[in-house]
JSON list of C-alpha atoms in Angstrom, two decimals:
[
{"chain": "A", "resi": 249, "resn": "MET", "atom": "CA", "xyz": [6.63, -25.32, 25.21]},
{"chain": "A", "resi": 250, "resn": "ASP", "atom": "CA", "xyz": [4.69, -25.79, 21.96]},
{"chain": "A", "resi": 251, "resn": "ILE", "atom": "CA", "xyz": [4.67, -23.39, 19.02]},
{"chain": "A", "resi": 252, "resn": "SER", "atom": "CA", "xyz": [1.39, -21.71, 19.92]},
{"chain": "A", "resi": 253, "resn": "ALA", "atom": "CA", "xyz": [2.45, -21.17, 23.53]},
{"chain": "A", "resi": 254, "resn": "SER", "atom": "CA", "xyz": [5.83, -19.82, 22.44]},
{"chain": "A", "resi": 255, "resn": "TYR", "atom": "CA", "xyz": [4.15, -17.39, 20.11]},
{"chain": "A", "resi": 256, "resn": "GLU", "atom": "CA", "xyz": [1.73, -16.22, 22.81]},
{"chain": "A", "resi": 257, "resn": "ARG", "atom": "CA", "xyz": [4.59, -15.79, 25.29]},
{"chain": "A", "resi": 258, "resn": "GLY", "atom": "CA", "xyz": [6.59, -13.70, 22.81]},
{"chain": "A", "resi": 259, "resn": "SER", "atom": "CA", "xyz": [3.57, -11.60, 21.87]},
{"chain": "A", "resi": 260, "resn": "ASP", "atom": "CA", "xyz": [2.74, -10.94, 25.52]},
{"chain": "A", "resi": 261, "resn": "LEU", "atom": "CA", "xyz": [6.29, -9.79, 26.21]},
{"chain": "A", "resi": 262, "resn": "LEU", "atom": "CA", "xyz": [6.21, -7.53, 23.17]},
{"chain": "A", "resi": 263, "resn": "ARG", "atom": "CA", "xyz": [2.95, -5.93, 24.35]},
{"chain": "A", "resi": 264, "resn": "GLN", "atom": "CA", "xyz": [4.62, -5.30, 27.71]},
{"chain": "A", "resi": 265, "resn": "GLY", "atom": "CA", "xyz": [7.43, -3.44, 25.97]},
{"chain": "A", "resi": 266, "resn": "ARG", "atom": "CA", "xyz": [9.99, -6.16, 26.69]},
{"chain": "A", "resi": 267, "resn": "ARG", "atom": "CA", "xyz": [11.11, -6.40, 23.08]},
{"chain": "A", "resi": 268, "resn": "GLU", "atom": "CA", "xyz": [14.47, -8.14, 23.49]},
{"chain": "A", "resi": 269, "resn": "GLU", "atom": "CA", "xyz": [12.91, -10.86, 25.67]},
{"chain": "A", "resi": 270, "resn": "ALA", "atom": "CA", "xyz": [10.06, -11.21, 23.19]},
{"chain": "A", "resi": 271, "resn": "LYS", "atom": "CA", "xyz": [12.49, -11.73, 20.32]},
{"chain": "A", "resi": 272, "resn": "ARG", "atom": "CA", "xyz": [13.98, -14.76, 22.08]},
{"chain": "A", "resi": 273, "resn": "TRP", "atom": "CA", "xyz": [10.58, -16.43, 21.70]},
{"chain": "A", "resi": 274, "resn": "LEU", "atom": "CA", "xyz": [9.49, -14.99, 18.38]},
{"chain": "A", "resi": 275, "resn": "VAL", "atom": "CA", "xyz": [12.65, -15.00, 16.25]},
{"chain": "A", "resi": 276, "resn": "PRO", "atom": "CA", "xyz": [13.10, -18.81, 16.16]},
{"chain": "A", "resi": 277, "resn": "LEU", "atom": "CA", "xyz": [9.45, -19.17, 15.12]},
{"chain": "A", "resi": 278, "resn": "ALA", "atom": "CA", "xyz": [9.83, -16.41, 12.53]},
{"chain": "A", "resi": 279, "resn": "GLU", "atom": "CA", "xyz": [12.95, -18.01, 11.08]},
{"chain": "A", "resi": 280, "resn": "ALA", "atom": "CA", "xyz": [11.03, -21.30, 10.86]},
{"chain": "A", "resi": 281, "resn": "GLY", "atom": "CA", "xyz": [8.26, -19.62, 8.84]},
{"chain": "A", "resi": 282, "resn": "HIS", "atom": "CA", "xyz": [5.54, -18.96, 11.44]},
{"chain": "A", "resi": 283, "resn": "ALA", "atom": "CA", "xyz": [3.53, -16.23, 9.70]},
{"chain": "A", "resi": 284, "resn": "GLU", "atom": "CA", "xyz": [2.29, -14.39, 12.79]},
{"chain": "A", "resi": 285, "resn": "ALA", "atom": "CA", "xyz": [5.64, -14.65, 14.55]},
{"chain": "A", "resi": 286, "resn": "VAL", "atom": "CA", "xyz": [7.32, -13.00, 11.54]},
{"chain": "A", "resi": 287, "resn": "ARG", "atom": "CA", "xyz": [4.88, -10.13, 11.68]},
{"chain": "A", "resi": 288, "resn": "GLU", "atom": "CA", "xyz": [5.67, -9.25, 15.30]},
{"chain": "A", "resi": 289, "resn": "PRO", "atom": "CA", "xyz": [9.41, -8.42, 14.96]},
{"chain": "A", "resi": 290, "resn": "ALA", "atom": "CA", "xyz": [8.82, -6.91, 11.52]},
{"chain": "A", "resi": 291, "resn": "TRP", "atom": "CA", "xyz": [6.31, -4.34, 12.66]},
{"chain": "A", "resi": 292, "resn": "SER", "atom": "CA", "xyz": [7.81, -3.62, 16.06]},
{"chain": "A", "resi": 293, "resn": "ALA", "atom": "CA", "xyz": [11.16, -2.86, 14.38]},
{"chain": "A", "resi": 294, "resn": "SER", "atom": "CA", "xyz": [9.48, -0.77, 11.69]},
{"chain": "A", "resi": 295, "resn": "ARG", "atom": "CA", "xyz": [7.66, 1.35, 14.26]},
{"chain": "A", "resi": 296, "resn": "LEU", "atom": "CA", "xyz": [10.98, 1.98, 16.02]},
{"chain": "A", "resi": 297, "resn": "ALA", "atom": "CA", "xyz": [12.64, 2.78, 12.67]},
{"chain": "A", "resi": 298, "resn": "HIS", "atom": "CA", "xyz": [10.22, 5.68, 12.22]},
{"chain": "A", "resi": 299, "resn": "LYS", "atom": "CA", "xyz": [12.31, 7.55, 14.80]},
{"chain": "A", "resi": 300, "resn": "ASP", "atom": "CA", "xyz": [15.59, 5.65, 14.96]},
{"chain": "A", "resi": 301, "resn": "ALA", "atom": "CA", "xyz": [17.50, 4.62, 11.83]},
{"chain": "A", "resi": 302, "resn": "ARG", "atom": "CA", "xyz": [19.33, 1.90, 13.78]},
{"chain": "A", "resi": 303, "resn": "TYR", "atom": "CA", "xyz": [16.22, -0.30, 13.49]},
{"chain": "A", "resi": 304, "resn": "GLU", "atom": "CA", "xyz": [15.83, 0.02, 9.72]},
{"chain": "A", "resi": 305, "resn": "ALA", "atom": "CA", "xyz": [17.96, -2.98, 8.72]},
{"chain": "A", "resi": 306, "resn": "GLU", "atom": "CA", "xyz": [16.15, -5.20, 11.20]},
{"chain": "A", "resi": 307, "resn": "ALA", "atom": "CA", "xyz": [12.76, -3.96, 10.02]},
{"chain": "A", "resi": 308, "resn": "GLU", "atom": "CA", "xyz": [13.66, -4.52, 6.38]},
{"chain": "A", "resi": 309, "resn": "HIS", "atom": "CA", "xyz": [14.95, -8.03, 7.10]},
{"chain": "A", "resi": 310, "resn": "TRP", "atom": "CA", "xyz": [11.74, -9.11, 8.82]},
{"chain": "A", "resi": 311, "resn": "LEU", "atom": "CA", "xyz": [9.38, -7.33, 6.41]},
{"chain": "A", "resi": 312, "resn": "ARG", "atom": "CA", "xyz": [11.10, -9.12, 3.52]},
{"chain": "A", "resi": 313, "resn": "ARG", "atom": "CA", "xyz": [10.86, -12.38, 5.45]},
{"chain": "A", "resi": 314, "resn": "GLU", "atom": "CA", "xyz": [7.14, -11.78, 6.01]},
{"chain": "A", "resi": 315, "resn": "ALA", "atom": "CA", "xyz": [6.63, -11.45, 2.24]},
{"chain": "A", "resi": 316, "resn": "GLU", "atom": "CA", "xyz": [8.51, -14.74, 1.72]},
{"chain": "A", "resi": 317, "resn": "VAL", "atom": "CA", "xyz": [6.63, -16.61, 4.43]},
{"chain": "A", "resi": 318, "resn": "ARG", "atom": "CA", "xyz": [3.26, -15.44, 3.18]},
{"chain": "A", "resi": 319, "resn": "GLN", "atom": "CA", "xyz": [4.35, -16.06, -0.42]},
{"chain": "A", "resi": 320, "resn": "ASP", "atom": "CA", "xyz": [3.06, -12.61, -1.31]},
{"chain": "A", "resi": 321, "resn": "PRO", "atom": "CA", "xyz": [5.62, -10.38, -3.06]},
{"chain": "A", "resi": 322, "resn": "ASP", "atom": "CA", "xyz": [3.12, -7.49, -3.02]},
{"chain": "A", "resi": 323, "resn": "ARG", "atom": "CA", "xyz": [3.78, -7.19, 0.72]},
{"chain": "A", "resi": 324, "resn": "LEU", "atom": "CA", "xyz": [7.01, -5.49, -0.31]},
{"chain": "A", "resi": 325, "resn": "VAL", "atom": "CA", "xyz": [4.83, -2.55, -1.34]},
{"chain": "A", "resi": 326, "resn": "THR", "atom": "CA", "xyz": [3.88, -2.25, 2.31]},
{"chain": "A", "resi": 327, "resn": "MET", "atom": "CA", "xyz": [7.56, -2.40, 3.22]},
{"chain": "A", "resi": 328, "resn": "ALA", "atom": "CA", "xyz": [8.24, 0.43, 0.77]},
{"chain": "A", "resi": 329, "resn": "GLN", "atom": "CA", "xyz": [5.47, 2.50, 2.38]},
{"chain": "A", "resi": 330, "resn": "GLU", "atom": "CA", "xyz": [7.20, 1.98, 5.70]},
{"chain": "A", "resi": 331, "resn": "MET", "atom": "CA", "xyz": [10.64, 2.81, 4.27]},
{"chain": "A", "resi": 332, "resn": "ARG", "atom": "CA", "xyz": [9.38, 6.25, 3.26]},
{"chain": "A", "resi": 333, "resn": "ARG", "atom": "CA", "xyz": [8.47, 6.90, 6.92]},
{"chain": "A", "resi": 334, "resn": "TRP", "atom": "CA", "xyz": [11.71, 5.61, 8.43]},
{"chain": "A", "resi": 335, "resn": "ALA", "atom": "CA", "xyz": [14.08, 8.04, 10.10]},
{"chain": "A", "resi": 336, "resn": "SER", "atom": "CA", "xyz": [16.53, 8.13, 7.19]},
{"chain": "A", "resi": 337, "resn": "GLY", "atom": "CA", "xyz": [13.68, 8.82, 4.73]},
{"chain": "A", "resi": 338, "resn": "ARG", "atom": "CA", "xyz": [14.45, 6.18, 2.12]},
{"chain": "A", "resi": 339, "resn": "VAL", "atom": "CA", "xyz": [12.02, 7.66, -0.40]},
{"chain": "A", "resi": 340, "resn": "ALA", "atom": "CA", "xyz": [14.03, 7.11, -3.60]},
{"chain": "A", "resi": 341, "resn": "GLU", "atom": "CA", "xyz": [14.92, 3.54, -2.62]},
{"chain": "A", "resi": 342, "resn": "ALA", "atom": "CA", "xyz": [11.29, 2.76, -1.81]},
{"chain": "A", "resi": 343, "resn": "GLU", "atom": "CA", "xyz": [10.12, 4.17, -5.14]},
{"chain": "A", "resi": 344, "resn": "ASP", "atom": "CA", "xyz": [12.78, 2.24, -7.07]},
{"chain": "A", "resi": 345, "resn": "LEU", "atom": "CA", "xyz": [11.71, -1.00, -5.37]},
{"chain": "A", "resi": 346, "resn": "VAL", "atom": "CA", "xyz": [8.04, -0.45, -6.16]},
{"chain": "A", "resi": 347, "resn": "ALA", "atom": "CA", "xyz": [8.73, 0.72, -9.71]},
{"chain": "A", "resi": 348, "resn": "GLY", "atom": "CA", "xyz": [10.62, -2.53, -10.37]},
{"chain": "A", "resi": 349, "resn": "MET", "atom": "CA", "xyz": [7.68, -4.50, -9.01]},
{"chain": "A", "resi": 350, "resn": "ALA", "atom": "CA", "xyz": [5.23, -2.55, -11.17]},
{"chain": "A", "resi": 351, "resn": "ARG", "atom": "CA", "xyz": [7.30, -3.13, -14.30]},
{"chain": "A", "resi": 352, "resn": "ALA", "atom": "CA", "xyz": [7.39, -6.83, -13.40]},
{"chain": "A", "resi": 353, "resn": "GLY", "atom": "CA", "xyz": [3.58, -6.94, -13.36]},
{"chain": "A", "resi": 354, "resn": "SER", "atom": "CA", "xyz": [2.37, -5.89, -9.89]},
{"chain": "A", "resi": 355, "resn": "ALA", "atom": "CA", "xyz": [-0.87, -3.93, -10.17]},
{"chain": "A", "resi": 356, "resn": "ARG", "atom": "CA", "xyz": [-0.66, -2.98, -6.50]},
{"chain": "A", "resi": 357, "resn": "ALA", "atom": "CA", "xyz": [2.83, -1.54, -6.98]},
{"chain": "A", "resi": 358, "resn": "ALA", "atom": "CA", "xyz": [1.75, 0.49, -10.01]},
{"chain": "A", "resi": 359, "resn": "GLY", "atom": "CA", "xyz": [-1.23, 1.85, -8.10]},
{"chain": "A", "resi": 360, "resn": "GLN", "atom": "CA", "xyz": [0.97, 2.79, -5.16]},
{"chain": "A", "resi": 361, "resn": "LEU", "atom": "CA", "xyz": [3.33, 4.73, -7.42]},
{"chain": "A", "resi": 362, "resn": "GLY", "atom": "CA", "xyz": [0.36, 6.53, -8.93]},
{"chain": "A", "resi": 363, "resn": "TYR", "atom": "CA", "xyz": [-0.83, 7.45, -5.44]},
{"chain": "A", "resi": 364, "resn": "TRP", "atom": "CA", "xyz": [2.58, 8.78, -4.43]},
{"chain": "A", "resi": 365, "resn": "LYS", "atom": "CA", "xyz": [2.86, 10.87, -7.60]},
{"chain": "A", "resi": 366, "resn": "ARG", "atom": "CA", "xyz": [-0.65, 12.25, -7.18]},
{"chain": "A", "resi": 367, "resn": "ARG", "atom": "CA", "xyz": [-0.10, 13.07, -3.52]},
{"chain": "A", "resi": 368, "resn": "ASP", "atom": "CA", "xyz": [3.18, 14.78, -4.38]},
{"chain": "A", "resi": 369, "resn": "GLY", "atom": "CA", "xyz": [1.36, 17.08, -6.83]},
{"chain": "A", "resi": 370, "resn": "ASP", "atom": "CA", "xyz": [2.39, 15.33, -10.05]},
{"chain": "A", "resi": 371, "resn": "PRO", "atom": "CA", "xyz": [-0.84, 14.21, -11.75]},
{"chain": "A", "resi": 372, "resn": "ALA", "atom": "CA", "xyz": [0.95, 13.76, -15.09]},
{"chain": "A", "resi": 373, "resn": "GLY", "atom": "CA", "xyz": [3.41, 11.34, -13.47]},
{"chain": "A", "resi": 374, "resn": "ALA", "atom": "CA", "xyz": [0.53, 9.63, -11.70]},
{"chain": "A", "resi": 375, "resn": "VAL", "atom": "CA", "xyz": [-1.28, 8.99, -15.00]},
{"chain": "A", "resi": 376, "resn": "GLU", "atom": "CA", "xyz": [1.53, 6.74, -16.25]},
{"chain": "A", "resi": 377, "resn": "TRP", "atom": "CA", "xyz": [1.43, 4.52, -13.17]},
{"chain": "A", "resi": 378, "resn": "TYR", "atom": "CA", "xyz": [-2.35, 4.50, -12.75]},
{"chain": "A", "resi": 379, "resn": "ARG", "atom": "CA", "xyz": [-2.75, 3.54, -16.40]},
{"chain": "A", "resi": 380, "resn": "LEU", "atom": "CA", "xyz": [-0.33, 0.64, -15.89]},
{"chain": "A", "resi": 381, "resn": "ALA", "atom": "CA", "xyz": [-2.22, -0.41, -12.73]},
{"chain": "A", "resi": 382, "resn": "VAL", "atom": "CA", "xyz": [-5.48, -0.49, -14.69]},
{"chain": "A", "resi": 383, "resn": "GLU", "atom": "CA", "xyz": [-3.84, -2.50, -17.50]},
{"chain": "A", "resi": 384, "resn": "LEU", "atom": "CA", "xyz": [-2.53, -4.96, -14.90]},
{"chain": "A", "resi": 385, "resn": "GLY", "atom": "CA", "xyz": [-6.03, -5.45, -13.48]},
{"chain": "A", "resi": 386, "resn": "HIS", "atom": "CA", "xyz": [-6.19, -3.15, -10.45]},
{"chain": "A", "resi": 387, "resn": "ARG", "atom": "CA", "xyz": [-9.88, -2.93, -9.58]},
{"chain": "A", "resi": 388, "resn": "PHE", "atom": "CA", "xyz": [-10.10, 0.69, -8.46]},
{"chain": "A", "resi": 389, "resn": "CYS", "atom": "CA", "xyz": [-7.27, 2.73, -9.98]},
{"chain": "A", "resi": 390, "resn": "TRP", "atom": "CA", "xyz": [-9.45, 3.79, -12.90]},
{"chain": "A", "resi": 391, "resn": "ARG", "atom": "CA", "xyz": [-11.09, 6.25, -10.49]},
{"chain": "A", "resi": 392, "resn": "ASP", "atom": "CA", "xyz": [-7.76, 7.86, -9.62]},
{"chain": "A", "resi": 393, "resn": "LEU", "atom": "CA", "xyz": [-6.66, 7.78, -13.24]},
{"chain": "A", "resi": 394, "resn": "GLY", "atom": "CA", "xyz": [-9.85, 9.59, -14.23]},
{"chain": "A", "resi": 395, "resn": "TRP", "atom": "CA", "xyz": [-9.31, 12.25, -11.58]},
{"chain": "A", "resi": 396, "resn": "CYS", "atom": "CA", "xyz": [-5.76, 12.89, -12.84]},
{"chain": "A", "resi": 397, "resn": "LEU", "atom": "CA", "xyz": [-6.87, 13.05, -16.46]},
{"chain": "A", "resi": 398, "resn": "THR", "atom": "CA", "xyz": [-9.60, 15.53, -15.56]},
{"chain": "A", "resi": 399, "resn": "THR", "atom": "CA", "xyz": [-7.17, 17.62, -13.54]},
{"chain": "A", "resi": 400, "resn": "LEU", "atom": "CA", "xyz": [-4.89, 17.77, -16.57]},
{"chain": "A", "resi": 401, "resn": "GLY", "atom": "CA", "xyz": [-7.76, 18.80, -18.85]},
{"chain": "A", "resi": 402, "resn": "ARG", "atom": "CA", "xyz": [-7.64, 15.52, -20.77]},
{"chain": "A", "resi": 403, "resn": "TYR", "atom": "CA", "xyz": [-11.42, 15.28, -20.80]},
{"chain": "A", "resi": 404, "resn": "ALA", "atom": "CA", "xyz": [-11.89, 12.95, -23.76]},
{"chain": "A", "resi": 405, "resn": "GLU", "atom": "CA", "xyz": [-9.58, 10.38, -22.16]},
{"chain": "A", "resi": 406, "resn": "ALA", "atom": "CA", "xyz": [-11.36, 10.71, -18.83]},
{"chain": "A", "resi": 407, "resn": "GLU", "atom": "CA", "xyz": [-14.75, 10.31, -20.49]},
{"chain": "A", "resi": 408, "resn": "ALA", "atom": "CA", "xyz": [-13.58, 7.20, -22.37]},
{"chain": "A", "resi": 409, "resn": "LEU", "atom": "CA", "xyz": [-12.36, 5.78, -19.06]},
{"chain": "A", "resi": 410, "resn": "TYR", "atom": "CA", "xyz": [-15.52, 6.53, -17.06]},
{"chain": "A", "resi": 411, "resn": "ARG", "atom": "CA", "xyz": [-18.12, 5.61, -19.68]},
{"chain": "A", "resi": 412, "resn": "PRO", "atom": "CA", "xyz": [-17.80, 1.77, -19.65]},
{"chain": "A", "resi": 413, "resn": "HIS", "atom": "CA", "xyz": [-17.86, 1.71, -15.84]},
{"chain": "A", "resi": 414, "resn": "ALA", "atom": "CA", "xyz": [-20.87, 4.05, -15.79]},
{"chain": "A", "resi": 415, "resn": "GLU", "atom": "CA", "xyz": [-22.71, 1.93, -18.35]},
{"chain": "A", "resi": 416, "resn": "ALA", "atom": "CA", "xyz": [-21.94, -1.16, -16.25]},
{"chain": "A", "resi": 417, "resn": "GLY", "atom": "CA", "xyz": [-23.80, 0.49, -13.33]},
{"chain": "A", "resi": 418, "resn": "ASP", "atom": "CA", "xyz": [-20.94, 1.85, -11.20]},
{"chain": "A", "resi": 419, "resn": "VAL", "atom": "CA", "xyz": [-22.45, 4.82, -9.34]},
{"chain": "A", "resi": 420, "resn": "VAL", "atom": "CA", "xyz": [-19.09, 6.54, -8.81]},
{"chain": "A", "resi": 421, "resn": "ALA", "atom": "CA", "xyz": [-18.37, 6.36, -12.54]},
{"chain": "A", "resi": 422, "resn": "GLN", "atom": "CA", "xyz": [-21.89, 7.62, -13.32]},
{"chain": "A", "resi": 423, "resn": "TYR", "atom": "CA", "xyz": [-21.32, 10.60, -11.07]},
{"chain": "A", "resi": 424, "resn": "GLU", "atom": "CA", "xyz": [-17.81, 11.33, -12.37]},
{"chain": "A", "resi": 425, "resn": "LEU", "atom": "CA", "xyz": [-18.97, 11.06, -15.97]},
{"chain": "A", "resi": 426, "resn": "GLY", "atom": "CA", "xyz": [-21.96, 13.33, -15.29]},
{"chain": "A", "resi": 427, "resn": "ALA", "atom": "CA", "xyz": [-19.78, 15.88, -13.47]},
{"chain": "A", "resi": 428, "resn": "LEU", "atom": "CA", "xyz": [-17.25, 15.82, -16.29]},
{"chain": "A", "resi": 429, "resn": "LEU", "atom": "CA", "xyz": [-19.93, 16.36, -18.94]},
{"chain": "A", "resi": 430, "resn": "HIS", "atom": "CA", "xyz": [-21.56, 19.14, -16.88]},
{"chain": "A", "resi": 431, "resn": "ALA", "atom": "CA", "xyz": [-18.21, 20.93, -16.47]},
{"chain": "A", "resi": 432, "resn": "GLN", "atom": "CA", "xyz": [-17.92, 20.99, -20.26]},
{"chain": "A", "resi": 433, "resn": "GLY", "atom": "CA", "xyz": [-21.49, 22.26, -20.72]},
{"chain": "A", "resi": 434, "resn": "LYS", "atom": "CA", "xyz": [-22.63, 18.92, -22.12]},
{"chain": "A", "resi": 435, "resn": "GLY", "atom": "CA", "xyz": [-25.04, 17.83, -19.42]},
{"chain": "A", "resi": 436, "resn": "PRO", "atom": "CA", "xyz": [-27.01, 18.80, -16.29]},
{"chain": "A", "resi": 437, "resn": "ALA", "atom": "CA", "xyz": [-25.56, 19.17, -12.81]},
{"chain": "A", "resi": 438, "resn": "VAL", "atom": "CA", "xyz": [-25.29, 15.90, -10.92]},
{"chain": "A", "resi": 439, "resn": "THR", "atom": "CA", "xyz": [-25.53, 15.04, -7.25]},
{"chain": "A", "resi": 440, "resn": "PRO", "atom": "CA", "xyz": [-22.70, 13.04, -5.64]},
{"chain": "A", "resi": 441, "resn": "PRO", "atom": "CA", "xyz": [-23.75, 9.51, -4.69]},
{"chain": "A", "resi": 442, "resn": "GLY", "atom": "CA", "xyz": [-24.69, 9.12, -1.04]},
{"chain": "A", "resi": 443, "resn": "PRO", "atom": "CA", "xyz": [-23.70, 6.31, 1.28]},
{"chain": "A", "resi": 444, "resn": "PRO", "atom": "CA", "xyz": [-25.24, 2.93, 0.46]},
{"chain": "A", "resi": 445, "resn": "SER", "atom": "CA", "xyz": [-28.60, 2.33, 2.11]},
{"chain": "A", "resi": 446, "resn": "LEU", "atom": "CA", "xyz": [-28.85, -0.39, 4.71]}
]
């Protein structure tokens, strides 16, 4: 049976809930570097690990292998997101992994840490990571950074962040800058931008 047929056979078995049979078809392909075949055992094990810690090692193995096969280290951020949802709740380990990636230059990792800090009610902690994400070239973290700065009452920093984006025509930045100025009594009320017209 050729590679494509083996992959389809394994995927079909997995969809039928026959995971161990599916692995007999998918694992050899995954070990050989077949990108889609790696994804199947990685994500099926990770879903199981959400409720059963016995699957965590298997999920981690295949999620790391997926990052290798796709030559995309940032996929380990996705693995860390999964780790936080696994039955054993590997939150600290996930954050350590992503923090190391951020310090090594991953904008996605820095942005993810900012998101976690913000969601956990720590806007001051989020600022550090969002600022790093922006410095590393993340395209959208300036918005989250601005929100955190505003929440902390650091209005001058937020204004300095929003202004160049607003002047470049970004409607979100124009709104955020206008709302920030209005809140300080420095400008009129502004209307949030609507959905883009078709």
